[in-house]
Amino acid sequence: MSSIPAVPAANRLLNALPDSDRQHLLAHCERVNLSFAEVLYLAGTKIPHVYFPIDSFISLVTPVDGDIGLEVGLIGDEGILGITLTLGVDIAPFQALVQGAGSALRISVPLFLQELERSRPLQLELKRYLYVSMSQLAQTAACNRFHLVEARLARWLLMTHDRAHADTFHVTHIFLAYILGVRRVGITKAALSLQEQKLISYRRGDITVLDRGGLEGAACECYRTERDTYERILGT
Amino acid sequence: MSSIPAVPAANRLLNALPDSDRQHLLAHCERVNLSFAEVLYLAGTKIPHVYFPIDSFISLVTPVDGDIGLEVGLIGDEGILGITLTLGVDIAPFQALVQGAGSALRISVPLFLQELERSRPLQLELKRYLYVSMSQLAQTAACNRFHLVEARLARWLLMTHDRAHADTFHVTHIFLAYILGVRRVGITKAALSLQEQKLISYRRGDITVLDRGGLEGAACECYRTERDTYERILGT
DNA sequence: TGGCGTATGTGCCCTAGCGTACAGACTTTA
DNA sequence: TAAAGTCTGTACGCTAGGGCACATACGCCA
């Protein structure tokens, strides 16, 4: 019954579409619940579904040397998972794993492609989202290269805060270490430092943002740069 | 007279197009010479022209914290500069600077967009190139995070070797430091090491690849991964 | 309530790469 | 041919973060 949500959908990318285009697309979507740490795509394999997160959020991770990885993208209700389909390639370039449990709209690949073909506004919107994604990817690359773990952690927490729609969310140190490409101990230290500054509080994987403004001060400029890019290209 | 090269053009991306589509596009192109260190795009500004390198090659650099930067892409005769126009955004996301002097085909933005509209094969080819670019961007991000300077330098030399169509090309340590996001001294040390292994020779900015196979051994797996991605998506 | 699994905190040594300064070698120009 | 500019090599102390080992704390479940 509640498989098709009321208009407007709670995904900002879809909300930007004209009513008729959105309705058309939503008619083919089903609402699904994504659970923490669920792997939606495996790098190099065929894309099974397209997702529009609502209150869930998804990490894109590029695998390195077998076991380790590095986050190269974070998708929440501002985006879409499966964007490369618009490039005519149905192979996932990255691993996609659920970082924040919650709901999302899901559509099959053939139906998505059909709607993409039909809807010019959808094409335009997705192209611009792709541009933003590329910009963020480059920003992340530079950030990983130059900025300290603590600043990068602060940035990640802010980005996640934006997508979680809640001050508290679940993520362990070891998970963060994987995402940021550092040792678990490095995360522990950085998180302790942020905690001592009363910016966050931490308790067995449940992290709470206490002082968002302070966190922005602790983060590198990359966070603001990313927001600006988003606003400039996709902002209303 | 030689402003329009003989068919086929010496850019592999264009060569992949059907004859009629390529001819149409080439009719609007002019051949230009790009000189070393020339800045073609400034990040955040309007894209002035689209380039298809022939024997020149171009670095995409993302600026960080004002003065420093990091290379996030390398474009030679396998690619195109200005790809984001296909996403409907005419703002350059990165700085583009000429890394290897040489010739390229140049087309104005309006004419490029006109040809893009007209030619479906061009659209498809550019989409796939965009996919490859994204994959490489992510690979570079991970590489910068995890691999040692010497391996990264070896990889960069291989990538450049592929695009330079010559065993010797010009690039100074300080330039490489900027590209790889490290100190100049770090490059000097890594280059010395590669030289001691008889893989390259170096003389005041003129670098010569002596042992390509050995260099591949010294490089991280990222080089091979990138080649594989290229072959898989854009290979014939 | 005791035991086990999971998550976080601490300590110690090690290394790659940074910041800085300076010296030597080559090249261009006057 | 001398001077100035450019490029490469060397040296030294410093720090962020890696690798590893282990200790503690929390929570679930028998």
Short mmCIF file of C-alpha atoms (C1' of nucleotides) in Angstrom, two decimals:
data_model
loop_
_atom_site.label_atom_id
_atom_site.label_comp_id
_atom_site.label_asym_id
_atom_site.label_seq_id
_atom_site.Cartn_x
_atom_site.Cartn_y
_atom_site.Cartn_z
CA MET A 1 0.00 0.00 0.00
CA SER A 2 2.66 2.45 0.98
CA SER A 3 4.88 1.12 -1.76
CA ILE A 4 4.45 4.32 -3.70
CA PRO A 5 5.00 7.35 -1.54
CA ALA A 6 2.86 10.44 -1.63
CA VAL A 7 3.90 13.25 -3.97
CA PRO A 8 6.38 14.83 -3.68
CA ALA A 9 8.89 12.05 -3.15
CA ALA A 10 11.31 12.60 -0.32
CA ASN A 11 14.28 12.56 -2.65
CA ARG A 12 15.45 15.99 -3.66
CA LEU A 13 16.65 14.92 -7.06
CA LEU A 14 13.22 13.59 -7.90
CA ASN A 15 11.56 16.61 -6.36
CA ALA A 16 13.32 18.82 -8.85
CA LEU A 17 11.45 17.13 -11.70
CA PRO A 18 8.20 18.42 -13.16
CA ASP A 19 5.18 16.72 -11.57
CA SER A 20 4.28 14.59 -14.55
CA ASP A 21 7.80 13.29 -15.07
CA ARG A 22 8.13 12.47 -11.39
CA GLN A 23 4.79 10.73 -11.28
CA HIS A 24 5.71 8.61 -14.24
CA LEU A 25 8.95 7.54 -12.64
CA LEU A 26 7.44 6.95 -9.21
CA ALA A 27 4.86 4.63 -10.70
CA HIS A 28 7.69 2.22 -11.43
CA CYS A 29 9.45 2.62 -8.10
CA GLU A 30 9.02 0.55 -5.00
CA ARG A 31 9.96 1.63 -1.55
CA VAL A 32 12.56 -0.57 0.11
CA ASN A 33 14.38 -0.61 3.41
CA LEU A 34 18.14 -0.68 3.32
CA SER A 35 19.97 -2.13 6.28
CA PHE A 36 23.32 -1.07 7.67
CA ALA A 37 26.40 -2.45 5.86
CA GLU A 38 24.31 -4.02 3.11
CA VAL A 39 26.25 -4.23 -0.16
CA LEU A 40 24.13 -2.98 -3.06
CA TYR A 41 26.72 -3.06 -5.84
CA LEU A 42 29.98 -4.94 -6.20
CA ALA A 43 32.62 -3.11 -8.23
CA GLY A 44 32.90 -4.47 -11.74
CA THR A 45 29.59 -6.30 -11.71
CA LYS A 46 26.32 -5.60 -13.41
CA ILE A 47 24.11 -2.98 -11.79
CA PRO A 48 21.00 -4.73 -10.45
CA HIS A 49 18.79 -1.77 -9.47
CA VAL A 50 18.74 1.98 -9.32
CA TYR A 51 18.14 3.60 -5.92
CA PHE A 52 16.94 7.01 -4.82
CA PRO A 53 17.73 7.28 -1.09
CA ILE A 54 15.16 8.93 1.15
CA ASP A 55 16.49 8.78 4.66
CA SER A 56 19.15 6.18 4.00
CA PHE A 57 22.59 6.97 2.67
CA ILE A 58 25.08 4.98 0.69
CA SER A 59 28.88 5.00 0.41
CA LEU A 60 30.70 4.48 -2.85
CA VAL A 61 33.97 2.70 -2.16
CA THR A 62 36.75 1.96 -4.59
CA PRO A 63 38.65 -1.22 -3.78
CA VAL A 64 42.44 -1.11 -3.53
CA ASP A 65 44.93 -3.96 -3.40
CA GLY A 66 42.28 -6.50 -2.55
CA ASP A 67 41.30 -5.91 1.03
CA ILE A 68 41.30 -2.20 1.75
CA GLY A 69 39.21 0.54 0.18
CA LEU A 70 38.49 4.22 0.05
CA GLU A 71 35.24 6.12 -0.06
CA VAL A 72 34.87 8.15 -3.24
CA GLY A 73 31.28 9.24 -2.88
CA LEU A 74 28.39 9.56 -0.48
CA ILE A 75 24.82 9.44 -1.70
CA GLY A 76 21.80 10.57 0.28
CA ASP A 77 18.46 12.10 -0.56
CA GLU A 78 20.20 14.60 -2.81
CA GLY A 79 21.27 11.90 -5.24
CA ILE A 80 20.92 8.60 -7.00
CA LEU A 81 22.79 5.32 -6.99
CA GLY A 82 23.35 3.89 -10.46
CA ILE A 83 24.11 7.12 -12.28
CA THR A 84 26.55 5.42 -14.66
CA LEU A 85 23.60 3.86 -16.43
CA THR A 86 23.04 7.26 -17.97
CA LEU A 87 26.45 6.81 -19.60
CA GLY A 88 25.37 3.65 -21.30
CA VAL A 89 27.45 1.42 -19.04
CA ASP A 90 25.69 -1.06 -16.79
CA ILE A 91 28.81 -2.10 -14.87
CA ALA A 92 29.19 -0.59 -11.41
CA PRO A 93 32.54 1.22 -11.17
CA PHE A 94 32.46 1.17 -7.36
CA GLN A 95 31.26 -0.87 -4.47
CA ALA A 96 28.07 0.59 -3.00
CA LEU A 97 27.37 -0.14 0.64
CA VAL A 98 24.70 1.15 2.93
CA GLN A 99 26.17 3.52 5.46
CA GLY A 100 22.93 4.67 7.04
CA ALA A 101 19.97 2.32 7.31
CA GLY A 102 16.68 3.69 6.09
CA SER A 103 14.36 3.76 3.15
CA ALA A 104 14.94 4.35 -0.53
CA LEU A 105 13.02 4.18 -3.77
CA ARG A 106 14.12 1.39 -6.05
CA ILE A 107 13.52 0.87 -9.75
CA SER A 108 14.68 -1.87 -12.09
CA VAL A 109 17.34 -1.07 -14.66
CA PRO A 110 15.15 -1.58 -17.75
CA LEU A 111 12.37 0.58 -16.37
CA PHE A 112 14.83 3.23 -15.33
CA LEU A 113 16.32 3.33 -18.81
CA GLN A 114 12.86 3.52 -20.28
CA GLU A 115 11.97 6.50 -18.10
CA LEU A 116 15.30 8.10 -18.84
CA GLU A 117 14.60 7.84 -22.54
CA ARG A 118 11.20 9.39 -22.07
CA SER A 119 11.96 12.23 -19.70
CA ARG A 120 14.16 15.07 -20.86
CA PRO A 121 14.07 16.82 -17.46
CA LEU A 122 15.32 13.61 -15.84
CA GLN A 123 18.19 13.45 -18.32
CA LEU A 124 19.18 17.02 -17.60
CA GLU A 125 18.97 16.61 -13.86
CA LEU A 126 21.05 13.46 -13.87
CA LYS A 127 23.69 15.05 -16.06
CA ARG A 128 24.10 17.87 -13.63
CA TYR A 129 24.22 15.43 -10.74
CA LEU A 130 26.99 13.60 -12.57
CA TYR A 131 28.94 16.82 -12.90
CA VAL A 132 28.62 17.42 -9.18
CA SER A 133 29.67 13.85 -8.45
CA MET A 134 32.80 14.25 -10.52
CA SER A 135 33.68 17.49 -8.79
CA GLN A 136 33.23 15.87 -5.41
CA LEU A 137 35.31 12.90 -6.43
CA ALA A 138 38.19 15.19 -7.32
CA GLN A 139 37.74 17.16 -4.13
CA THR A 140 37.85 13.97 -2.11
CA ALA A 141 41.01 12.86 -3.89
CA ALA A 142 42.75 16.08 -2.97
CA CYS A 143 41.38 16.00 0.56
CA ASN A 144 42.68 12.49 1.13
CA ARG A 145 46.06 13.58 -0.06
CA PHE A 146 46.54 16.77 1.91
CA HIS A 147 44.35 17.01 4.96
CA LEU A 148 44.74 15.56 8.42
CA VAL A 149 42.61 12.69 9.61
CA GLU A 150 40.81 14.80 12.18
CA ALA A 151 39.73 17.38 9.60
CA ARG A 152 38.69 14.67 7.18
CA LEU A 153 36.69 12.94 9.87
CA ALA A 154 34.94 16.19 10.72
CA ARG A 155 34.12 16.69 7.06
CA TRP A 156 32.74 13.19 6.74
CA LEU A 157 30.59 13.64 9.82
CA LEU A 158 29.16 16.85 8.38
CA MET A 159 28.40 15.23 5.05
CA THR A 160 26.74 12.35 6.83
CA HIS A 161 24.83 14.66 9.14
CA ASP A 162 23.39 16.36 6.09
CA ARG A 163 22.11 13.05 4.77
CA ALA A 164 21.07 11.33 7.97
CA HIS A 165 18.41 13.89 8.90
CA ALA A 166 19.23 13.18 12.54
CA ASP A 167 21.90 14.24 15.00
CA THR A 168 22.72 10.68 15.93
CA PHE A 169 23.73 7.93 13.54
CA HIS A 170 25.46 4.60 13.73
CA VAL A 171 29.01 4.00 12.53
CA THR A 172 31.93 2.26 14.22
CA HIS A 173 35.57 3.33 14.25
CA ILE A 174 36.58 0.38 12.17
CA PHE A 175 34.01 1.27 9.56
CA LEU A 176 35.22 4.85 9.46
CA ALA A 177 38.80 3.65 9.13
CA TYR A 178 37.79 1.70 6.05
CA ILE A 179 35.94 4.66 4.59
CA LEU A 180 38.70 7.19 5.16
CA GLY A 181 41.50 4.78 4.34
CA VAL A 182 43.31 5.01 7.67
CA ARG A 183 43.99 2.77 10.68
CA ARG A 184 41.26 2.23 13.19
CA VAL A 185 43.49 3.80 15.84
CA GLY A 186 43.75 6.93 13.76
CA ILE A 187 39.98 7.29 13.88
CA THR A 188 39.92 6.63 17.62
CA LYS A 189 42.39 9.44 18.21
CA ALA A 190 40.65 11.91 15.92
CA ALA A 191 37.25 11.06 17.37
CA LEU A 192 38.59 11.52 20.89
CA SER A 193 39.92 14.90 19.96
CA LEU A 194 36.58 15.99 18.51
CA GLN A 195 34.90 14.66 21.62
CA GLU A 196 37.21 16.61 23.93
CA GLN A 197 36.25 19.71 21.98
CA LYS A 198 32.59 18.89 22.73
CA LEU A 199 31.80 18.76 19.02
CA ILE A 200 30.54 15.18 19.06
CA SER A 201 29.77 12.45 21.52
CA TYR A 202 30.49 8.84 20.95
CA ARG A 203 29.23 5.63 22.42
CA ARG A 204 29.81 2.20 20.93
CA GLY A 205 29.11 3.12 17.37
CA ASP A 206 26.43 5.69 18.06
CA ILE A 207 27.76 9.08 17.19
CA THR A 208 25.97 12.32 18.00
CA VAL A 209 26.72 15.70 16.52
CA LEU A 210 26.69 18.15 19.42
CA ASP A 211 28.04 21.32 17.86
CA ARG A 212 27.59 21.53 14.15
CA GLY A 213 29.13 24.95 13.83
CA GLY A 214 32.20 23.86 15.72
CA LEU A 215 32.47 20.80 13.56
CA GLU A 216 32.49 22.97 10.48
CA GLY A 217 35.39 24.84 11.98
CA ALA A 218 37.26 21.61 12.59
CA ALA A 219 36.65 20.34 9.06
CA CYS A 220 38.78 21.25 6.08
CA GLU A 221 37.49 23.69 3.51
CA CYS A 222 36.54 20.74 1.32
CA TYR A 223 33.20 20.50 3.02
CA ARG A 224 32.26 24.03 2.15
CA THR A 225 33.65 23.72 -1.35
CA GLU A 226 31.47 20.70 -1.95
CA ARG A 227 28.37 22.40 -0.67
CA ASP A 228 29.06 25.38 -2.86
CA THR A 229 29.46 23.21 -5.93
CA TYR A 230 26.22 21.47 -5.16
CA GLU A 231 24.35 24.72 -4.68
CA ARG A 232 25.79 26.25 -7.81
CA ILE A 233 24.96 23.35 -10.11
CA LEU A 234 21.94 21.71 -8.55
CA GLY A 235 20.59 24.43 -6.28
CA THR A 236 17.20 25.86 -7.03
CA MET B 1 46.07 24.20 -45.71
CA SER B 2 47.03 21.64 -43.16
CA SER B 3 44.49 23.09 -40.77
CA ILE B 4 42.25 20.10 -41.34
CA PRO B 5 44.17 16.85 -41.08
CA ALA B 6 43.75 13.97 -43.44
CA VAL B 7 41.21 11.31 -42.51
CA PRO B 8 41.44 9.57 -40.15
CA ALA B 9 42.24 12.13 -37.51
CA ALA B 10 45.07 11.21 -35.19
CA ASN B 11 42.84 11.22 -32.15
CA ARG B 12 41.61 7.78 -31.20
CA LEU B 13 38.34 8.99 -29.81
CA LEU B 14 37.49 10.62 -33.11
CA ASN B 15 38.77 7.62 -35.02
CA ALA B 16 36.18 5.48 -33.33
CA LEU B 17 33.41 7.50 -34.97
CA PRO B 18 31.77 6.55 -38.27
CA ASP B 19 33.39 8.34 -41.21
CA SER B 20 30.54 10.73 -41.87
CA ASP B 21 30.23 11.80 -38.24
CA ARG B 22 33.96 12.35 -37.97
CA GLN B 23 34.11 14.30 -41.19
CA HIS B 24 31.33 16.55 -40.03
CA LEU B 25 33.10 17.27 -36.77
CA LEU B 26 36.52 17.74 -38.34
CA ALA B 27 35.12 20.31 -40.71
CA HIS B 28 34.63 22.58 -37.71
CA CYS B 29 37.98 21.82 -36.10
CA GLU B 30 41.20 23.70 -36.48
CA ARG B 31 44.59 22.32 -35.73
CA VAL B 32 46.47 24.22 -33.03
CA ASN B 33 49.81 23.88 -31.33
CA LEU B 34 49.82 23.70 -27.56
CA SER B 35 52.92 24.81 -25.74
CA PHE B 36 54.31 23.40 -22.52
CA ALA B 37 52.70 24.69 -19.29
CA GLU B 38 50.01 26.58 -21.17
CA VAL B 39 46.82 26.89 -19.11
CA LEU B 40 43.79 26.00 -21.22
CA TYR B 41 41.09 26.08 -18.55
CA LEU B 42 40.95 27.75 -15.17
CA ALA B 43 38.86 25.87 -12.60
CA GLY B 44 35.47 27.46 -12.10
CA THR B 45 35.53 29.53 -15.28
CA LYS B 46 33.71 29.16 -18.55
CA ILE B 47 35.07 26.60 -20.98
CA PRO B 48 36.46 28.47 -24.01
CA HIS B 49 37.17 25.63 -26.45
CA VAL B 50 37.05 21.87 -26.75
CA TYR B 51 40.31 20.07 -27.57
CA PHE B 52 41.13 16.69 -29.03
CA PRO B 53 44.85 16.11 -28.39
CA ILE B 54 46.90 14.49 -31.13
CA ASP B 55 50.45 14.30 -29.90
CA SER B 56 50.04 16.76 -27.06
CA PHE B 57 48.75 15.80 -23.64
CA ILE B 58 46.98 17.75 -20.95
CA SER B 59 46.80 17.47 -17.16
CA LEU B 60 43.65 18.10 -15.20
CA VAL B 61 44.54 19.59 -11.85
CA THR B 62 42.25 20.28 -8.95
CA PRO B 63 43.35 23.27 -6.88
CA VAL B 64 43.70 22.88 -3.10
CA ASP B 65 44.09 25.54 -0.43
CA GLY B 66 45.05 28.17 -2.94
CA ASP B 67 48.56 27.39 -4.07
CA ILE B 68 49.00 23.64 -4.31
CA GLY B 69 47.19 21.19 -6.56
CA LEU B 70 46.77 17.59 -7.52
CA GLU B 71 46.43 15.95 -10.89
CA VAL B 72 43.11 14.17 -11.29
CA GLY B 73 43.29 13.32 -14.96
CA LEU B 74 45.61 13.04 -17.94
CA ILE B 75 44.29 13.50 -21.44
CA GLY B 76 46.10 12.45 -24.61
CA ASP B 77 45.06 11.23 -28.02
CA GLU B 78 42.70 8.77 -26.38
CA GLY B 79 40.50 11.54 -25.05
CA ILE B 80 38.96 14.98 -25.10
CA LEU B 81 39.25 18.11 -23.02
CA GLY B 82 35.90 19.73 -22.26
CA ILE B 83 33.88 16.59 -21.66
CA THR B 84 31.70 18.26 -19.03
CA LEU B 85 29.95 20.15 -21.81
CA THR B 86 28.16 16.90 -22.55
CA LEU B 87 26.66 17.21 -19.07
CA GLY B 88 25.16 20.56 -19.89
CA VAL B 89 27.63 22.49 -17.73
CA ASP B 90 30.00 24.93 -19.37
CA ILE B 91 32.07 25.60 -16.25
CA ALA B 92 35.42 23.83 -16.08
CA PRO B 93 35.61 21.78 -12.88
CA PHE B 94 39.42 21.59 -13.07
CA GLN B 95 42.42 23.49 -14.23
CA ALA B 96 43.71 22.17 -17.54
CA LEU B 97 47.35 22.70 -18.31
CA VAL B 98 49.48 21.44 -21.14
CA GLN B 99 51.87 18.81 -19.92
CA GLY B 100 53.28 17.78 -23.27
CA ALA B 101 53.64 20.31 -26.08
CA GLY B 102 52.23 19.28 -29.42
CA SER B 103 49.24 19.57 -31.65
CA ALA B 104 45.54 19.19 -30.99
CA LEU B 105 42.28 19.72 -32.78
CA ARG B 106 40.24 22.56 -31.42
CA ILE B 107 36.56 23.38 -31.84
CA SER B 108 34.46 26.18 -30.43
CA VAL B 109 31.90 25.37 -27.76
CA PRO B 110 28.79 26.26 -29.81
CA LEU B 111 29.95 24.21 -32.78
CA PHE B 112 30.88 21.32 -30.54
CA LEU B 113 27.43 21.36 -28.94
CA GLN B 114 25.85 21.52 -32.36
CA GLU B 115 27.79 18.47 -33.53
CA LEU B 116 27.04 16.69 -30.28
CA GLU B 117 23.36 17.24 -30.84
CA ARG B 118 23.62 15.94 -34.36
CA SER B 119 25.81 12.87 -33.88
CA ARG B 120 24.50 9.98 -31.84
CA PRO B 121 27.77 8.02 -32.17
CA LEU B 122 29.64 11.00 -30.75
CA GLN B 123 27.26 11.12 -27.80
CA LEU B 124 27.75 7.45 -27.08
CA GLU B 125 31.51 7.61 -27.40
CA LEU B 126 31.77 10.60 -25.09
CA LYS B 127 29.55 8.98 -22.50
CA ARG B 128 31.79 5.98 -22.37
CA TYR B 129 34.83 8.20 -22.17
CA LEU B 130 33.20 9.95 -19.24
CA TYR B 131 32.70 6.63 -17.50
CA VAL B 132 36.36 5.79 -17.97
CA SER B 133 37.37 9.22 -16.70
CA MET B 134 35.36 8.74 -13.54
CA SER B 135 36.88 5.34 -12.95
CA GLN B 136 40.35 6.75 -13.39
CA LEU B 137 39.60 9.62 -11.09
CA ALA B 138 38.65 7.21 -8.34
CA GLN B 139 41.67 5.05 -9.02
CA THR B 140 43.90 8.09 -8.75
CA ALA B 141 42.29 9.08 -5.48
CA ALA B 142 43.04 5.70 -3.99
CA CYS B 143 46.53 5.64 -5.46
CA ASN B 144 47.37 9.00 -3.95
CA ARG B 145 46.21 7.76 -0.60
CA PHE B 146 47.96 4.41 -0.40
CA HIS B 147 50.93 4.13 -2.71
CA LEU B 148 54.49 5.32 -2.33
CA VAL B 149 55.83 8.24 -4.30
CA GLU B 150 58.19 6.09 -6.32
CA ALA B 151 55.40 3.77 -7.49
CA ARG B 152 53.15 6.72 -8.26
CA LEU B 153 55.90 8.40 -10.23
CA ALA B 154 56.48 5.22 -12.22
CA ARG B 155 52.79 5.03 -12.95
CA TRP B 156 52.66 8.62 -14.08
CA LEU B 157 55.63 8.13 -16.37
CA LEU B 158 53.93 5.14 -17.95
CA MET B 159 50.71 7.02 -18.50
CA THR B 160 52.64 9.88 -20.01
CA HIS B 161 54.73 7.56 -22.14
CA ASP B 162 51.53 6.17 -23.60
CA ARG B 163 50.40 9.64 -24.60
CA ALA B 164 53.70 11.22 -25.61
CA HIS B 165 54.37 8.80 -28.49
CA ALA B 166 58.06 9.19 -27.72
CA ASP B 167 60.51 7.78 -25.22
CA THR B 168 61.73 11.22 -24.19
CA PHE B 169 59.55 14.03 -22.92
CA HIS B 170 60.01 17.19 -20.96
CA VAL B 171 58.96 17.63 -17.36
CA THR B 172 60.84 19.05 -14.39
CA HIS B 173 60.90 17.73 -10.83
CA ILE B 174 59.05 20.74 -9.56
CA PHE B 175 56.31 20.21 -12.10
CA LEU B 176 56.01 16.56 -11.13
CA ALA B 177 55.85 17.53 -7.48
CA TYR B 178 52.90 19.76 -8.24
CA ILE B 179 51.18 17.03 -10.25
CA LEU B 180 51.65 14.29 -7.67
CA GLY B 181 51.07 16.55 -4.71
CA VAL B 182 54.43 15.97 -3.02
CA ARG B 183 57.63 17.95 -2.30
CA ARG B 184 60.08 18.51 -5.07
CA VAL B 185 62.69 16.62 -3.04
CA GLY B 186 60.40 13.62 -2.91
CA ILE B 187 60.40 13.51 -6.70
CA THR B 188 64.16 13.93 -6.86
CA LYS B 189 64.64 10.93 -4.60
CA ALA B 190 62.14 8.74 -6.40
CA ALA B 191 63.54 9.71 -9.79
CA LEU B 192 67.06 8.93 -8.59
CA SER B 193 65.93 5.53 -7.46
CA LEU B 194 64.32 4.78 -10.82
CA GLN B 195 67.47 6.01 -12.51
CA GLU B 196 69.69 3.75 -10.41
CA GLN B 197 67.50 0.86 -11.50
CA LYS B 198 68.21 1.87 -15.12
CA LEU B 199 64.50 2.32 -15.78
CA ILE B 200 64.75 5.96 -16.80
CA SER B 201 67.37 8.58 -17.47
CA TYR B 202 67.06 12.17 -16.49
CA ARG B 203 68.71 15.38 -17.56
CA ARG B 204 67.45 18.83 -16.69
CA GLY B 205 63.83 18.19 -17.36
CA ASP B 206 64.27 15.78 -20.22
CA ILE B 207 63.23 12.37 -19.11
CA THR B 208 63.75 9.21 -21.13
CA VAL B 209 62.07 5.90 -20.56
CA LEU B 210 64.79 3.24 -20.86
CA ASP B 211 63.06 0.11 -19.67
CA ARG B 212 59.33 0.20 -20.01
CA GLY B 213 58.81 -3.31 -18.70
CA GLY B 214 60.87 -2.56 -15.62
CA LEU B 215 58.91 0.62 -15.08
CA GLU B 216 55.69 -1.34 -15.12
CA GLY B 217 57.16 -3.51 -12.39
CA ALA B 218 58.02 -0.45 -10.33
CA ALA B 219 54.58 1.10 -10.75
CA CYS B 220 51.60 0.24 -8.59
CA GLU B 221 48.84 -1.93 -9.96
CA CYS B 222 46.82 1.22 -10.63
CA TYR B 223 48.45 1.58 -14.01
CA ARG B 224 47.30 -1.81 -15.17
CA THR B 225 43.88 -1.36 -13.63
CA GLU B 226 43.42 1.84 -15.58
CA ARG B 227 44.50 0.29 -18.83
CA ASP B 228 42.12 -2.58 -18.28
CA THR B 229 39.23 -0.24 -17.63
CA TYR B 230 40.03 1.68 -20.77
CA GLU B 231 40.23 -1.46 -22.88
CA ARG B 232 37.04 -2.87 -21.44
CA ILE B 233 34.93 0.22 -22.01
CA LEU B 234 36.52 1.96 -24.96
CA GLY B 235 38.55 -0.81 -26.55
CA THR B 236 37.58 -1.93 -30.01
"C1'" DT C 1 26.03 -13.53 37.04
"C1'" DG C 2 29.46 -15.10 34.36
"C1'" DG C 3 31.33 -15.54 29.84
"C1'" DC C 4 31.91 -14.18 25.20
"C1'" DG C 5 31.88 -11.01 21.42
"C1'" DT C 6 32.36 -6.44 19.96
"C1'" DA C 7 33.99 -1.71 20.37
"C1'" DT C 8 37.15 1.62 22.15
"C1'" DG C 9 41.51 3.29 24.35
"C1'" DT C 10 46.74 3.14 25.06
"C1'" DG C 11 51.52 2.35 24.20
"C1'" DC C 12 55.72 1.70 21.53
"C1'" DC C 13 58.61 1.65 17.75
"C1'" DC C 14 59.05 2.63 12.82
"C1'" DT C 15 58.91 5.03 8.31
"C1'" DA C 16 57.49 8.01 4.53
"C1'" DG C 17 57.28 12.24 3.58
"C1'" DC C 18 57.34 17.39 5.07
"C1'" DG C 19 59.80 22.00 5.78
"C1'" DT C 20 63.76 24.24 5.15
"C1'" DA C 21 68.26 25.43 3.79
"C1'" DC C 22 71.99 25.18 0.90
"C1'" DA C 23 75.31 23.44 -2.54
"C1'" DG C 24 76.50 22.12 -7.03
"C1'" DA C 25 75.66 21.73 -12.04
"C1'" DC C 26 73.95 23.25 -16.24
"C1'" DT C 27 72.10 27.12 -19.54
"C1'" DT C 28 71.04 31.25 -21.12
"C1'" DT C 29 72.01 36.00 -21.72
"C1'" DA C 30 74.70 40.08 -21.45
"C1'" DT D 1 83.37 34.86 -20.33
"C1'" DA D 2 81.05 36.39 -16.53
"C1'" DA D 3 76.74 36.74 -14.28
"C1'" DA D 4 72.19 35.41 -13.41
"C1'" DG D 5 68.68 32.08 -13.63
"C1'" DT D 6 67.16 27.34 -13.53
"C1'" DC D 7 67.31 22.62 -12.25
"C1'" DT D 8 68.96 18.80 -9.43
"C1'" DG D 9 71.19 16.73 -5.35
"C1'" DT D 10 72.03 16.51 -0.22
"C1'" DA D 11 71.29 17.13 4.66
"C1'" DC D 12 68.75 17.42 9.05
"C1'" DG D 13 65.24 17.59 12.22
"C1'" DC D 14 60.22 16.91 12.61
"C1'" DT D 15 55.54 14.83 12.46
"C1'" DA D 16 51.54 12.21 10.96
"C1'" DG D 17 50.34 8.06 10.57
"C1'" DG D 18 51.40 2.82 10.06
"C1'" DG D 19 52.00 -1.93 12.32
"C1'" DC D 20 51.32 -4.36 16.17
"C1'" DA D 21 50.07 -5.82 20.73
"C1'" DC D 22 47.29 -5.53 24.51
"C1'" DA D 23 44.09 -3.55 27.93
"C1'" DT D 24 39.66 -2.03 29.12
"C1'" DA D 25 34.71 -1.30 28.68
"C1'" DC D 26 30.16 -2.32 27.23
"C1'" DG D 27 26.28 -5.42 26.03
"C1'" DC D 28 24.12 -9.54 25.01
"C1'" DC D 29 22.86 -14.10 26.17
"C1'" DA D 30 23.19 -18.49 28.43
#
